[in-house]
Tab-separated table of C-alpha atoms in Angstrom:
chain	number	residue	atom	x	y	z
A	1	UNK	CA	0.000	0.000	0.000
A	2	UNK	CA	1.500	3.297	-1.102
A	3	UNK	CA	1.845	5.912	1.577
A	4	UNK	CA	1.073	9.031	-0.435
A	5	UNK	CA	-2.518	9.678	-1.416
A	6	UNK	CA	-3.123	10.484	-5.051
A	7	UNK	CA	-5.737	13.096	-5.949
A	8	UNK	CA	-8.148	11.507	-8.420
A	9	UNK	CA	-10.838	13.447	-10.252
A	10	UNK	CA	-14.233	12.025	-11.150
A	11	UNK	CA	-15.709	11.075	-13.552
A	12	UNK	CA	-12.812	8.661	-14.007
A	13	UNK	CA	-11.144	8.754	-17.393
A	14	UNK	CA	-10.073	5.399	-18.862
A	15	UNK	CA	-6.323	6.072	-18.472
A	16	UNK	CA	-6.582	7.025	-14.803
A	17	UNK	CA	-8.738	3.998	-14.020
A	18	UNK	CA	-6.273	1.613	-15.682
A	19	UNK	CA	-3.291	3.223	-13.970
A	20	UNK	CA	-4.660	2.818	-10.443
A	21	UNK	CA	-3.191	-0.149	-8.583
A	22	UNK	CA	-4.468	-2.151	-5.618
A	23	UNK	CA	-3.074	-0.546	-2.470
A	24	UNK	CA	-2.956	2.991	-3.866
A	25	UNK	CA	-4.551	5.472	-1.520
A	26	UNK	CA	-6.585	8.169	-3.225
A	27	UNK	CA	-8.448	11.381	-2.443
A	28	UNK	CA	-11.460	11.682	-4.703
A	29	UNK	CA	-12.645	15.028	-6.060
A	30	UNK	CA	-15.751	15.555	-8.131
A	31	UNK	CA	-19.125	13.852	-8.394
A	32	UNK	CA	-19.976	10.346	-7.200
A	33	UNK	CA	-23.420	8.727	-7.184
A	34	UNK	CA	-24.830	7.139	-4.046
A	35	UNK	CA	-26.761	3.942	-4.709
A	36	UNK	CA	-27.245	0.729	-2.743
A	37	UNK	CA	-29.405	-2.392	-2.727
A	38	UNK	CA	-32.879	-1.279	-3.808
A	39	UNK	CA	-31.566	1.377	-6.214
A	40	UNK	CA	-29.328	-1.190	-7.919
A	41	UNK	CA	-32.269	-3.519	-8.411
A	42	UNK	CA	-34.227	-0.702	-10.045
A	43	UNK	CA	-31.371	0.540	-12.197
A	44	UNK	CA	-30.661	-2.901	-13.603
A	45	UNK	CA	-34.374	-3.554	-14.174
A	46	UNK	CA	-34.533	-0.241	-16.056
A	47	UNK	CA	-31.594	-1.303	-18.242
A	48	UNK	CA	-33.207	-4.682	-18.922
A	49	UNK	CA	-36.321	-2.881	-20.118
A	50	UNK	CA	-34.307	-0.724	-22.503
A	51	UNK	CA	-34.181	2.285	-20.190
A	52	UNK	CA	-31.164	4.262	-19.002
A	53	UNK	CA	-29.383	5.005	-15.753
A	54	UNK	CA	-30.441	8.050	-13.718
A	55	UNK	CA	-26.968	9.588	-14.213
A	56	UNK	CA	-24.460	9.831	-17.071
A	57	UNK	CA	-22.675	6.453	-16.882
A	58	UNK	CA	-19.432	7.335	-18.708
A	59	UNK	CA	-16.646	7.208	-16.121
A	60	UNK	CA	-19.142	7.419	-13.263
A	61	UNK	CA	-18.181	6.352	-9.753
A	62	UNK	CA	-20.883	4.731	-7.632
A	63	UNK	CA	-20.680	4.960	-3.854
A	64	UNK	CA	-22.482	2.208	-1.942
A	65	UNK	CA	-23.971	4.319	0.830
A	66	UNK	CA	-27.274	5.038	2.514
A	67	UNK	CA	-26.596	8.141	4.616
A	68	UNK	CA	-28.397	9.381	7.696
A	69	UNK	CA	-30.609	12.474	7.214
A	70	UNK	CA	-28.713	15.774	6.907
A	71	UNK	CA	-28.581	17.882	10.080
A	72	UNK	CA	-29.631	21.530	9.590
A	73	UNK	CA	-26.990	23.475	7.678
A	74	UNK	CA	-25.103	20.423	6.442
A	75	UNK	CA	-25.356	18.659	3.079
A	76	UNK	CA	-25.546	15.134	4.498
A	77	UNK	CA	-25.430	13.088	7.689
A	78	UNK	CA	-23.159	10.135	8.428
A	79	UNK	CA	-22.101	8.610	5.128
A	80	UNK	CA	-19.755	5.630	5.328
A	81	UNK	CA	-19.711	2.702	2.902
A	82	UNK	CA	-21.986	-0.324	3.061
A	83	UNK	CA	-20.992	-3.914	2.200
A	84	UNK	CA	-20.367	-4.129	-1.548
A	85	UNK	CA	-20.934	-7.852	-2.036
A	86	UNK	CA	-24.701	-7.353	-2.066
A	87	UNK	CA	-24.333	-5.330	-5.264
A	88	UNK	CA	-22.179	-7.984	-6.991
A	89	UNK	CA	-25.056	-9.335	-9.040
A	90	UNK	CA	-25.770	-5.891	-10.486
A	91	UNK	CA	-22.280	-4.413	-10.855
A	92	UNK	CA	-21.195	-5.989	-14.186
A	93	UNK	CA	-24.288	-4.593	-15.965
A	94	UNK	CA	-23.428	-1.110	-14.707
A	95	UNK	CA	-19.756	-1.427	-15.640
A	96	UNK	CA	-20.899	-2.431	-19.145
A	97	UNK	CA	-22.673	0.939	-19.324
A	98	UNK	CA	-19.444	2.836	-18.667
A	99	UNK	CA	-19.368	3.055	-14.872
A	100	UNK	CA	-15.665	3.004	-14.009
A	101	UNK	CA	-15.462	2.999	-10.233
A	102	UNK	CA	-17.261	1.671	-7.186
A	103	UNK	CA	-16.674	2.615	-3.561
A	104	UNK	CA	-17.762	0.344	-0.730
A	105	UNK	CA	-16.282	-2.117	1.711
A	106	UNK	CA	-15.772	-5.864	1.669
A	107	UNK	CA	-15.101	-8.632	-0.819
A	108	UNK	CA	-16.201	-8.623	-4.481
A	109	UNK	CA	-17.158	-11.728	-6.430
A	110	UNK	CA	-14.927	-13.296	-9.100
A	111	UNK	CA	-17.458	-12.075	-11.719
A	112	UNK	CA	-17.080	-8.463	-10.565
A	113	UNK	CA	-13.285	-8.710	-10.511
A	114	UNK	CA	-13.389	-10.103	-14.049
A	115	UNK	CA	-15.671	-7.243	-15.132
A	116	UNK	CA	-13.163	-4.744	-13.670
A	117	UNK	CA	-10.511	-6.207	-15.979
A	118	UNK	CA	-12.834	-6.315	-18.955
A	119	UNK	CA	-13.985	-2.703	-18.638
A	120	UNK	CA	-10.850	-1.171	-17.103
A	121	UNK	CA	-12.564	-0.188	-13.871
A	122	UNK	CA	-11.604	-0.105	-10.180
A	123	UNK	CA	-13.118	-1.005	-6.842
A	124	UNK	CA	-12.203	1.212	-3.903
A	125	UNK	CA	-12.797	0.821	-0.194
A	126	UNK	CA	-13.601	3.644	2.186
A	127	UNK	CA	-13.338	3.156	5.951
A	128	UNK	CA	-16.465	1.350	7.061
A	129	UNK	CA	-18.034	2.835	10.149
A	130	UNK	CA	-16.282	6.190	9.769
A	131	UNK	CA	-19.609	7.794	8.840
A	132	UNK	CA	-19.056	11.067	10.671
A	133	UNK	CA	-15.513	11.495	9.343
A	134	UNK	CA	-16.481	10.780	5.724
A	135	UNK	CA	-19.497	13.055	5.983
A	136	UNK	CA	-17.051	15.973	6.149
A	137	UNK	CA	-15.722	15.155	2.664
A	138	UNK	CA	-19.139	15.461	1.031
A	139	UNK	CA	-19.853	19.075	0.174
A	140	UNK	CA	-23.133	18.738	-1.689
A	141	UNK	CA	-25.915	16.176	-1.908
A	142	UNK	CA	-29.017	15.994	-4.047
A	143	UNK	CA	-31.609	13.256	-4.628
A	144	UNK	CA	-31.690	12.512	-8.366
A	145	UNK	CA	-33.778	9.322	-8.532
A	146	UNK	CA	-36.110	7.009	-6.613
A	147	UNK	CA	-36.967	9.379	-3.729
A	148	UNK	CA	-39.551	6.835	-2.555
A	149	UNK	CA	-36.670	4.566	-1.491
A	150	UNK	CA	-35.842	6.929	1.389
A	151	UNK	CA	-32.302	6.135	2.593
A	152	UNK	CA	-31.787	4.042	-0.567
A	153	UNK	CA	-32.550	6.827	-3.077
A	154	UNK	CA	-29.912	7.673	-5.707
A	155	UNK	CA	-27.961	10.796	-4.749
A	156	UNK	CA	-25.573	12.991	-6.640
A	157	UNK	CA	-22.765	13.741	-4.211
A	158	UNK	CA	-20.019	16.252	-4.667
A	159	UNK	CA	-16.930	15.076	-2.805
A	160	UNK	CA	-13.741	16.870	-1.893
A	161	UNK	CA	-10.683	14.821	-0.941
A	162	UNK	CA	-12.773	11.804	-0.078
A	163	UNK	CA	-10.268	9.189	1.222
A	164	UNK	CA	-10.355	5.692	-0.236
A	165	UNK	CA	-7.971	2.912	-1.163
A	166	UNK	CA	-7.904	0.821	-4.331
A	167	UNK	CA	-8.777	-2.780	-3.418
A	168	UNK	CA	-9.354	-4.386	-6.822
A	169	UNK	CA	-7.718	-2.888	-9.881
A	170	UNK	CA	-8.163	-3.441	-13.601
A	171	UNK	CA	-5.114	-5.744	-13.678
A	172	UNK	CA	-6.431	-8.261	-11.171
A	173	UNK	CA	-4.629	-6.820	-8.125
A	174	UNK	CA	-6.440	-7.506	-4.852
A	175	UNK	CA	-5.479	-5.635	-1.681
A	176	UNK	CA	-7.622	-7.799	0.612
A	177	UNK	CA	-5.709	-10.898	-0.494
A	178	UNK	CA	-2.302	-9.213	-0.434
A	179	UNK	CA	-2.862	-7.535	2.950
A	180	UNK	CA	-4.056	-10.713	4.620
A	181	UNK	CA	-1.157	-12.717	3.172
A	182	UNK	CA	1.351	-10.191	4.466
A	183	UNK	CA	0.136	-10.347	8.064
A	184	UNK	CA	-1.253	-13.879	8.462
A	185	UNK	CA	0.545	-16.148	10.931
A	186	UNK	CA	0.290	-19.941	10.941
A	187	UNK	CA	-2.470	-21.314	13.147
A	188	UNK	CA	-0.438	-23.244	15.699
A	189	UNK	CA	-3.411	-25.137	17.089
A	190	UNK	CA	-3.807	-27.201	13.956
A	191	UNK	CA	-7.348	-25.941	13.482
A	192	UNK	CA	-8.653	-24.006	10.517
A	193	UNK	CA	-6.367	-21.183	9.511
A	194	UNK	CA	-7.118	-18.221	7.276
A	195	UNK	CA	-9.912	-19.216	4.940
B	1	UNK	CA	-46.800	-2.595	42.800
B	2	UNK	CA	-44.706	0.213	41.333
B	3	UNK	CA	-46.204	2.265	38.517
B	4	UNK	CA	-44.119	3.307	35.514
B	5	UNK	CA	-45.722	5.450	32.837
B	6	UNK	CA	-45.475	4.163	29.271
B	7	UNK	CA	-44.543	7.710	28.226
B	8	UNK	CA	-41.545	7.644	30.531
B	9	UNK	CA	-40.407	4.419	28.882
B	10	UNK	CA	-40.749	6.024	25.436
B	11	UNK	CA	-38.777	9.114	26.496
B	12	UNK	CA	-36.005	6.960	27.946
B	13	UNK	CA	-35.846	4.797	24.822
B	14	UNK	CA	-35.707	7.861	22.539
B	15	UNK	CA	-32.705	9.157	24.522
B	16	UNK	CA	-30.983	5.770	24.449
B	17	UNK	CA	-31.261	5.498	20.651
B	18	UNK	CA	-29.556	8.857	20.238
B	19	UNK	CA	-26.992	8.378	22.984
B	20	UNK	CA	-25.794	5.081	21.510
B	21	UNK	CA	-25.519	6.422	17.976
B	22	UNK	CA	-23.643	9.637	18.791
B	23	UNK	CA	-21.318	8.544	21.586
B	24	UNK	CA	-19.002	5.597	21.301
B	25	UNK	CA	-18.695	4.006	24.741
B	26	UNK	CA	-15.515	4.385	26.757
B	27	UNK	CA	-14.901	0.625	26.567
B	28	UNK	CA	-14.754	0.777	22.762
B	29	UNK	CA	-12.611	3.921	22.672
B	30	UNK	CA	-10.111	2.327	25.012
B	31	UNK	CA	-10.128	-0.914	23.038
B	32	UNK	CA	-9.498	0.991	19.787
B	33	UNK	CA	-6.716	3.032	21.387
B	34	UNK	CA	-5.041	-0.160	22.689
B	35	UNK	CA	-5.407	-1.692	19.231
B	36	UNK	CA	-3.793	1.428	17.730
B	37	UNK	CA	-0.767	0.912	19.968
B	38	UNK	CA	-0.436	-2.773	19.079
B	39	UNK	CA	-1.172	-2.726	15.352
B	40	UNK	CA	1.932	-3.314	13.248
B	41	UNK	CA	0.497	-2.427	9.856
B	42	UNK	CA	0.882	1.294	9.055
B	43	UNK	CA	-2.385	1.230	7.109
B	44	UNK	CA	-4.069	-0.530	10.004
B	45	UNK	CA	-2.841	2.174	12.387
B	46	UNK	CA	-4.204	4.851	10.050
B	47	UNK	CA	-7.596	3.150	10.011
B	48	UNK	CA	-7.663	2.939	13.813
B	49	UNK	CA	-6.722	6.628	14.014
B	50	UNK	CA	-9.596	7.395	11.648
B	51	UNK	CA	-12.000	5.440	13.833
B	52	UNK	CA	-10.928	7.291	16.979
B	53	UNK	CA	-11.175	10.587	15.121
B	54	UNK	CA	-14.595	9.542	13.809
B	55	UNK	CA	-15.820	9.019	17.366
B	56	UNK	CA	-14.621	12.495	18.357
B	57	UNK	CA	-16.272	14.128	15.322
B	58	UNK	CA	-19.541	12.283	15.967
B	59	UNK	CA	-19.552	13.520	19.537
B	60	UNK	CA	-18.513	17.116	18.801
B	61	UNK	CA	-20.586	17.704	15.665
B	62	UNK	CA	-23.549	15.531	16.551
B	63	UNK	CA	-23.289	13.268	13.510
B	64	UNK	CA	-24.010	9.549	13.962
B	65	UNK	CA	-20.852	7.415	14.285
B	66	UNK	CA	-22.001	5.253	11.402
B	67	UNK	CA	-24.692	5.764	8.791
B	68	UNK	CA	-26.041	2.329	9.673
B	69	UNK	CA	-27.778	3.370	12.859
B	70	UNK	CA	-28.980	-0.159	13.172
B	71	UNK	CA	-31.925	-2.295	13.991
B	72	UNK	CA	-33.118	-1.234	17.438
B	73	UNK	CA	-32.561	-4.256	19.692
B	74	UNK	CA	-33.692	-4.241	23.323
B	75	UNK	CA	-33.063	-6.608	26.173
B	76	UNK	CA	-35.681	-5.764	28.772
B	77	UNK	CA	-35.666	-6.999	32.355
B	78	UNK	CA	-39.082	-6.205	33.767
B	79	UNK	CA	-39.422	-6.482	37.531
B	80	UNK	CA	-42.523	-8.509	38.403
B	81	UNK	CA	-43.591	-5.797	40.856
B	82	UNK	CA	-43.761	-3.169	38.117
B	83	UNK	CA	-46.967	-2.096	36.449
B	84	UNK	CA	-46.701	-0.190	33.171
B	85	UNK	CA	-49.576	2.260	32.955
B	86	UNK	CA	-50.882	4.347	30.106
B	87	UNK	CA	-50.079	1.843	27.363
B	88	UNK	CA	-48.351	-1.418	26.517
B	89	UNK	CA	-44.636	-1.898	27.146
B	90	UNK	CA	-43.776	-3.038	23.619
B	91	UNK	CA	-45.666	-0.155	22.045
B	92	UNK	CA	-43.957	2.259	24.469
B	93	UNK	CA	-40.562	0.979	23.310
B	94	UNK	CA	-41.547	1.244	19.648
B	95	UNK	CA	-42.820	4.774	20.207
B	96	UNK	CA	-39.461	5.639	21.779
B	97	UNK	CA	-37.635	4.231	18.757
B	98	UNK	CA	-39.901	6.236	16.446
B	99	UNK	CA	-39.143	9.448	18.366
B	100	UNK	CA	-35.449	8.756	18.856
B	101	UNK	CA	-34.719	7.899	15.235
B	102	UNK	CA	-36.764	10.796	13.891
B	103	UNK	CA	-35.595	13.523	16.315
B	104	UNK	CA	-32.038	12.238	16.267
B	105	UNK	CA	-31.856	12.254	12.438
B	106	UNK	CA	-30.882	8.602	12.510
B	107	UNK	CA	-31.312	6.366	9.480
B	108	UNK	CA	-34.448	4.294	9.216
B	109	UNK	CA	-33.213	0.871	8.194
B	110	UNK	CA	-36.205	-1.407	8.718
B	111	UNK	CA	-38.261	-2.807	5.848
B	112	UNK	CA	-41.748	-4.114	6.603
B	113	UNK	CA	-41.376	-7.432	4.823
B	114	UNK	CA	-38.308	-9.548	4.019
B	115	UNK	CA	-38.837	-9.643	0.252
B	116	UNK	CA	-41.349	-6.903	-0.490
B	117	UNK	CA	-38.881	-4.594	1.267
B	118	UNK	CA	-40.804	-1.367	1.757
B	119	UNK	CA	-39.159	0.811	4.418
B	120	UNK	CA	-41.353	1.279	7.492
B	121	UNK	CA	-40.128	4.878	7.655
B	122	UNK	CA	-39.521	5.068	11.409
B	123	UNK	CA	-37.098	2.206	12.147
B	124	UNK	CA	-39.789	0.207	13.913
B	125	UNK	CA	-40.499	-2.476	14.820
B	126	UNK	CA	-37.791	-2.827	17.412
B	127	UNK	CA	-36.602	-6.331	18.288
B	128	UNK	CA	-37.468	-6.836	21.937
B	129	UNK	CA	-36.299	-9.631	24.228
B	130	UNK	CA	-38.380	-9.463	27.377
B	131	UNK	CA	-37.582	-11.231	30.633
B	132	UNK	CA	-39.615	-11.131	33.810
B	133	UNK	CA	-37.354	-10.799	36.868
B	134	UNK	CA	-37.857	-10.297	40.613
B	135	UNK	CA	-38.067	-6.705	41.896
B	136	UNK	CA	-39.687	-3.410	41.000
B	137	UNK	CA	-37.265	-2.000	38.442
B	138	UNK	CA	-37.339	-1.851	34.667
B	139	UNK	CA	-33.913	-2.341	33.094
B	140	UNK	CA	-33.481	-1.621	29.391
B	141	UNK	CA	-30.393	-2.474	27.375
B	142	UNK	CA	-30.329	-1.052	23.864
B	143	UNK	CA	-28.009	-1.975	21.044
B	144	UNK	CA	-28.051	-0.442	17.561
B	145	UNK	CA	-27.107	-3.483	15.486
B	146	UNK	CA	-25.728	-2.790	12.045
B	147	UNK	CA	-26.546	-4.989	9.057
B	148	UNK	CA	-23.033	-5.482	7.700
B	149	UNK	CA	-21.700	-7.374	10.704
B	150	UNK	CA	-25.003	-9.097	11.449
B	151	UNK	CA	-24.917	-10.560	7.930
B	152	UNK	CA	-21.579	-12.250	8.632
B	153	UNK	CA	-22.864	-13.962	11.775
B	154	UNK	CA	-23.474	-17.714	11.730
B	155	UNK	CA	-25.020	-20.570	13.647
B	156	UNK	CA	-24.122	-24.238	13.524
B	157	UNK	CA	-25.544	-27.283	15.265
B	158	UNK	CA	-22.352	-29.206	16.086
B	159	UNK	CA	-22.208	-32.783	17.290
B	160	UNK	CA	-21.304	-33.342	20.957
B	161	UNK	CA	-18.254	-35.264	19.682
B	162	UNK	CA	-16.976	-32.058	18.030
B	163	UNK	CA	-16.421	-30.735	21.559
B	164	UNK	CA	-14.686	-27.518	22.498
B	165	UNK	CA	-12.258	-27.861	19.571
B	166	UNK	CA	-15.214	-27.887	17.173
B	167	UNK	CA	-16.596	-24.772	18.831
B	168	UNK	CA	-13.271	-22.958	18.568
B	169	UNK	CA	-12.768	-23.902	14.918
B	170	UNK	CA	-16.260	-22.687	14.018
B	171	UNK	CA	-15.612	-19.319	15.696
B	172	UNK	CA	-12.300	-18.778	13.892
B	173	UNK	CA	-13.788	-19.936	10.584
B	174	UNK	CA	-16.677	-17.454	10.965
B	175	UNK	CA	-14.302	-14.564	11.698
B	176	UNK	CA	-12.156	-15.504	8.680
B	177	UNK	CA	-15.211	-15.558	6.413
B	178	UNK	CA	-16.453	-12.229	7.789
B	179	UNK	CA	-13.149	-10.576	6.826
B	180	UNK	CA	-13.485	-7.007	5.569
B	181	UNK	CA	-17.279	-7.286	5.177
B	182	UNK	CA	-17.921	-6.981	8.895
B	183	UNK	CA	-15.923	-3.762	9.397
B	184	UNK	CA	-13.053	-5.121	11.487
B	185	UNK	CA	-11.725	-4.720	14.102
B	186	UNK	CA	-14.718	-6.667	15.360
B	187	UNK	CA	-16.086	-7.867	18.641
B	188	UNK	CA	-17.158	-11.500	18.508
B	189	UNK	CA	-20.095	-12.720	20.579
B	190	UNK	CA	-20.268	-16.486	21.004
B	191	UNK	CA	-23.190	-18.441	22.417
B	192	UNK	CA	-22.684	-22.134	23.113
B	193	UNK	CA	-25.357	-24.555	24.298
B	194	UNK	CA	-29.059	-24.131	24.911
B	195	UNK	CA	-30.838	-24.899	21.669
B	196	UNK	CA	-31.174	-23.370	18.200
B	197	UNK	CA	-32.598	-20.003	19.277
B	198	UNK	CA	-30.995	-19.826	22.701
B	199	UNK	CA	-27.420	-19.978	21.437
B	200	UNK	CA	-28.137	-17.067	19.068
B	201	UNK	CA	-29.561	-15.027	21.916
B	202	UNK	CA	-26.580	-15.891	24.123
B	203	UNK	CA	-24.208	-14.726	21.401
B	204	UNK	CA	-25.983	-11.382	21.176
B	205	UNK	CA	-26.086	-11.040	24.965
B	206	UNK	CA	-22.355	-11.737	25.133
B	207	UNK	CA	-21.835	-8.638	22.961
B	208	UNK	CA	-23.523	-6.442	25.562
B	209	UNK	CA	-20.688	-6.933	28.047
B	210	UNK	CA	-18.210	-4.046	28.279
B	211	UNK	CA	-15.633	-4.856	25.594
B	212	UNK	CA	-12.724	-6.866	26.870
B	213	UNK	CA	-14.347	-7.769	30.179
B	214	UNK	CA	-13.625	-11.488	30.387
B	215	UNK	CA	-16.207	-14.052	31.388
B	216	UNK	CA	-16.365	-14.436	35.181
B	217	UNK	CA	-15.696	-18.163	34.742
B	218	UNK	CA	-11.892	-18.554	34.450
B	219	UNK	CA	-12.200	-21.528	32.063
B	220	UNK	CA	-14.394	-19.539	29.680
B	221	UNK	CA	-12.165	-16.501	30.035
B	222	UNK	CA	-9.256	-18.635	28.901
B	223	UNK	CA	-11.196	-19.898	25.875
B	224	UNK	CA	-12.069	-16.305	24.995
B	225	UNK	CA	-8.415	-15.306	25.199
B	226	UNK	CA	-7.278	-18.263	23.093
B	227	UNK	CA	-9.881	-17.477	20.429
B	228	UNK	CA	-8.803	-13.843	20.398
B	229	UNK	CA	-5.182	-14.867	19.808
B	230	UNK	CA	-6.169	-17.308	17.053
B	231	UNK	CA	-8.450	-14.833	15.274
B	232	UNK	CA	-5.707	-12.229	15.321
B	233	UNK	CA	-3.340	-14.596	13.528
B	234	UNK	CA	-5.615	-14.486	10.473
B	235	UNK	CA	-3.976	-11.272	9.235
B	236	UNK	CA	-7.289	-9.693	8.189
B	237	UNK	CA	-6.540	-6.493	10.114
B	238	UNK	CA	-8.450	-3.217	10.433
B	239	UNK	CA	-10.959	-2.957	7.563
B	240	UNK	CA	-9.513	-6.167	6.107
B	241	UNK	CA	-6.523	-4.360	4.620
B	242	UNK	CA	-4.058	-6.588	6.446
B	243	UNK	CA	-2.801	-6.352	10.021
B	244	UNK	CA	-2.598	-7.843	13.484
B	245	UNK	CA	-5.840	-6.546	14.944
B	246	UNK	CA	-8.822	-8.281	13.396
B	247	UNK	CA	-10.743	-8.819	16.619
B	248	UNK	CA	-10.842	-6.606	19.724
B	249	UNK	CA	-12.462	-9.183	21.988
B	250	UNK	CA	-14.176	-12.563	21.970
B	251	UNK	CA	-17.008	-12.764	24.487
B	252	UNK	CA	-18.627	-16.117	25.195
B	253	UNK	CA	-21.690	-17.278	27.112
B	254	UNK	CA	-22.751	-20.876	27.679
B	255	UNK	CA	-25.938	-22.703	28.698
B	256	UNK	CA	-26.930	-26.328	29.403
B	257	UNK	CA	-28.059	-28.298	26.371
B	258	UNK	CA	-29.596	-31.560	25.111
B	259	UNK	CA	-27.565	-34.804	25.214
B	260	UNK	CA	-27.641	-34.870	21.394
B	261	UNK	CA	-26.730	-31.238	20.744
B	262	UNK	CA	-23.867	-28.763	20.712
B	263	UNK	CA	-25.353	-25.557	19.260
B	264	UNK	CA	-22.962	-22.659	18.576
B	265	UNK	CA	-23.811	-19.159	17.406
B	266	UNK	CA	-21.307	-16.483	16.470
B	267	UNK	CA	-22.677	-12.957	16.412
B	268	UNK	CA	-20.244	-10.606	14.738
B	269	UNK	CA	-20.196	-6.978	15.866
B	270	UNK	CA	-18.373	-4.263	13.944
B	271	UNK	CA	-16.226	-1.653	15.713
B	272	UNK	CA	-19.288	0.627	15.938
B	273	UNK	CA	-20.279	-1.400	18.969
B	274	UNK	CA	-23.098	0.678	20.379
B	275	UNK	CA	-24.952	-0.309	23.517
B	276	UNK	CA	-26.425	1.619	26.420
B	277	UNK	CA	-28.281	0.662	29.581
B	278	UNK	CA	-31.011	2.546	31.435
B	279	UNK	CA	-32.898	1.645	34.571
B	280	UNK	CA	-36.266	3.010	35.641
């Protein structure tokens, strides 16, 4: 994992996305779109019916988040990442539309990792549970689709120096695997070790 | 018979929901600070710093610690000499959740039906475990349980022949599978014995202990310590990015069980381990 954070602008251009490597820390600047479980279901259903996404897909970065309501005078409440694996079934269809980045936490499926390679996209992790801290990096928030979904509506978020780390890159690099391997110790009891 | 007004219960519950979501308990802050000192991975240390900073920001700026403000879970010990007047106890708790989550600008994370999935809009219904106990007090323990770590929890009906080794292996296996999904560093609640539903409840109850307080039974305390050491050899680390500190504490509770059974439940809790107690 590289020490220095790299400032990365969104939407992600193809060259930047392909250059990012697992372990690289980044500070994101620009627009990202908040969407989680129910919104993903709707977006993919819309695509299946010949419709389009509620945001311009080219180079878009999706943030898996369902924030708390905004306190008075602030754009958003707590806004940390949710577990990405629940969106695995939907992610390849969105990447095929031009989405080039996803921010969440936790493992991705082999199919998603393959789609990252195919479309030259990246998966980033933000610190799960740091909702108050990450809230400070979101300067504007606006509901752009599915307001009836409440905390699961699609939001357009403007972020400034939003900290994240590349977990899965477009070359097959995987920080979760590499990090665990680096620090794992043999299980001396003879029981199940890292699995 | 002592009278407690349903309204007073609701007010107390509303406060508890907010208190738990804005203030990380001292036990967790201390556990995170100790983890920060012991973590060898530079990235892991950064994450732990972020989590401590997050707790300070939440407190100072009145922003929830985590956007997943949880399912509202209550363990209620109702003294048998208490009479709740002016409404039912369960409804009073639900009304408190409604008020607390709305006034506190907390996220409403409950859907009314497991596959129709329409949000109930007020984070009710709460999940309430009620126990009738001697005395004239009402003791409420609230925990805001997040979905990410709950999803990585597991239950297995082991064979008696699997013994303590089988229990230990299942715990370590569950932590390994949870990995980065459960927002490590985690607290691991383990319930052993009872039956299918009792072991799950024991595992959740184990999580309500102050973090790092060992079981009063020295044998169980030793098992907890051994499991902690084993889990921290996995290398998962803070947020799963690699490191020494995957688990902050393993907390185990046991109960008698059937001659044919060895039920084990592992309830995973993320570092946003939020629980508060109130007594009326």
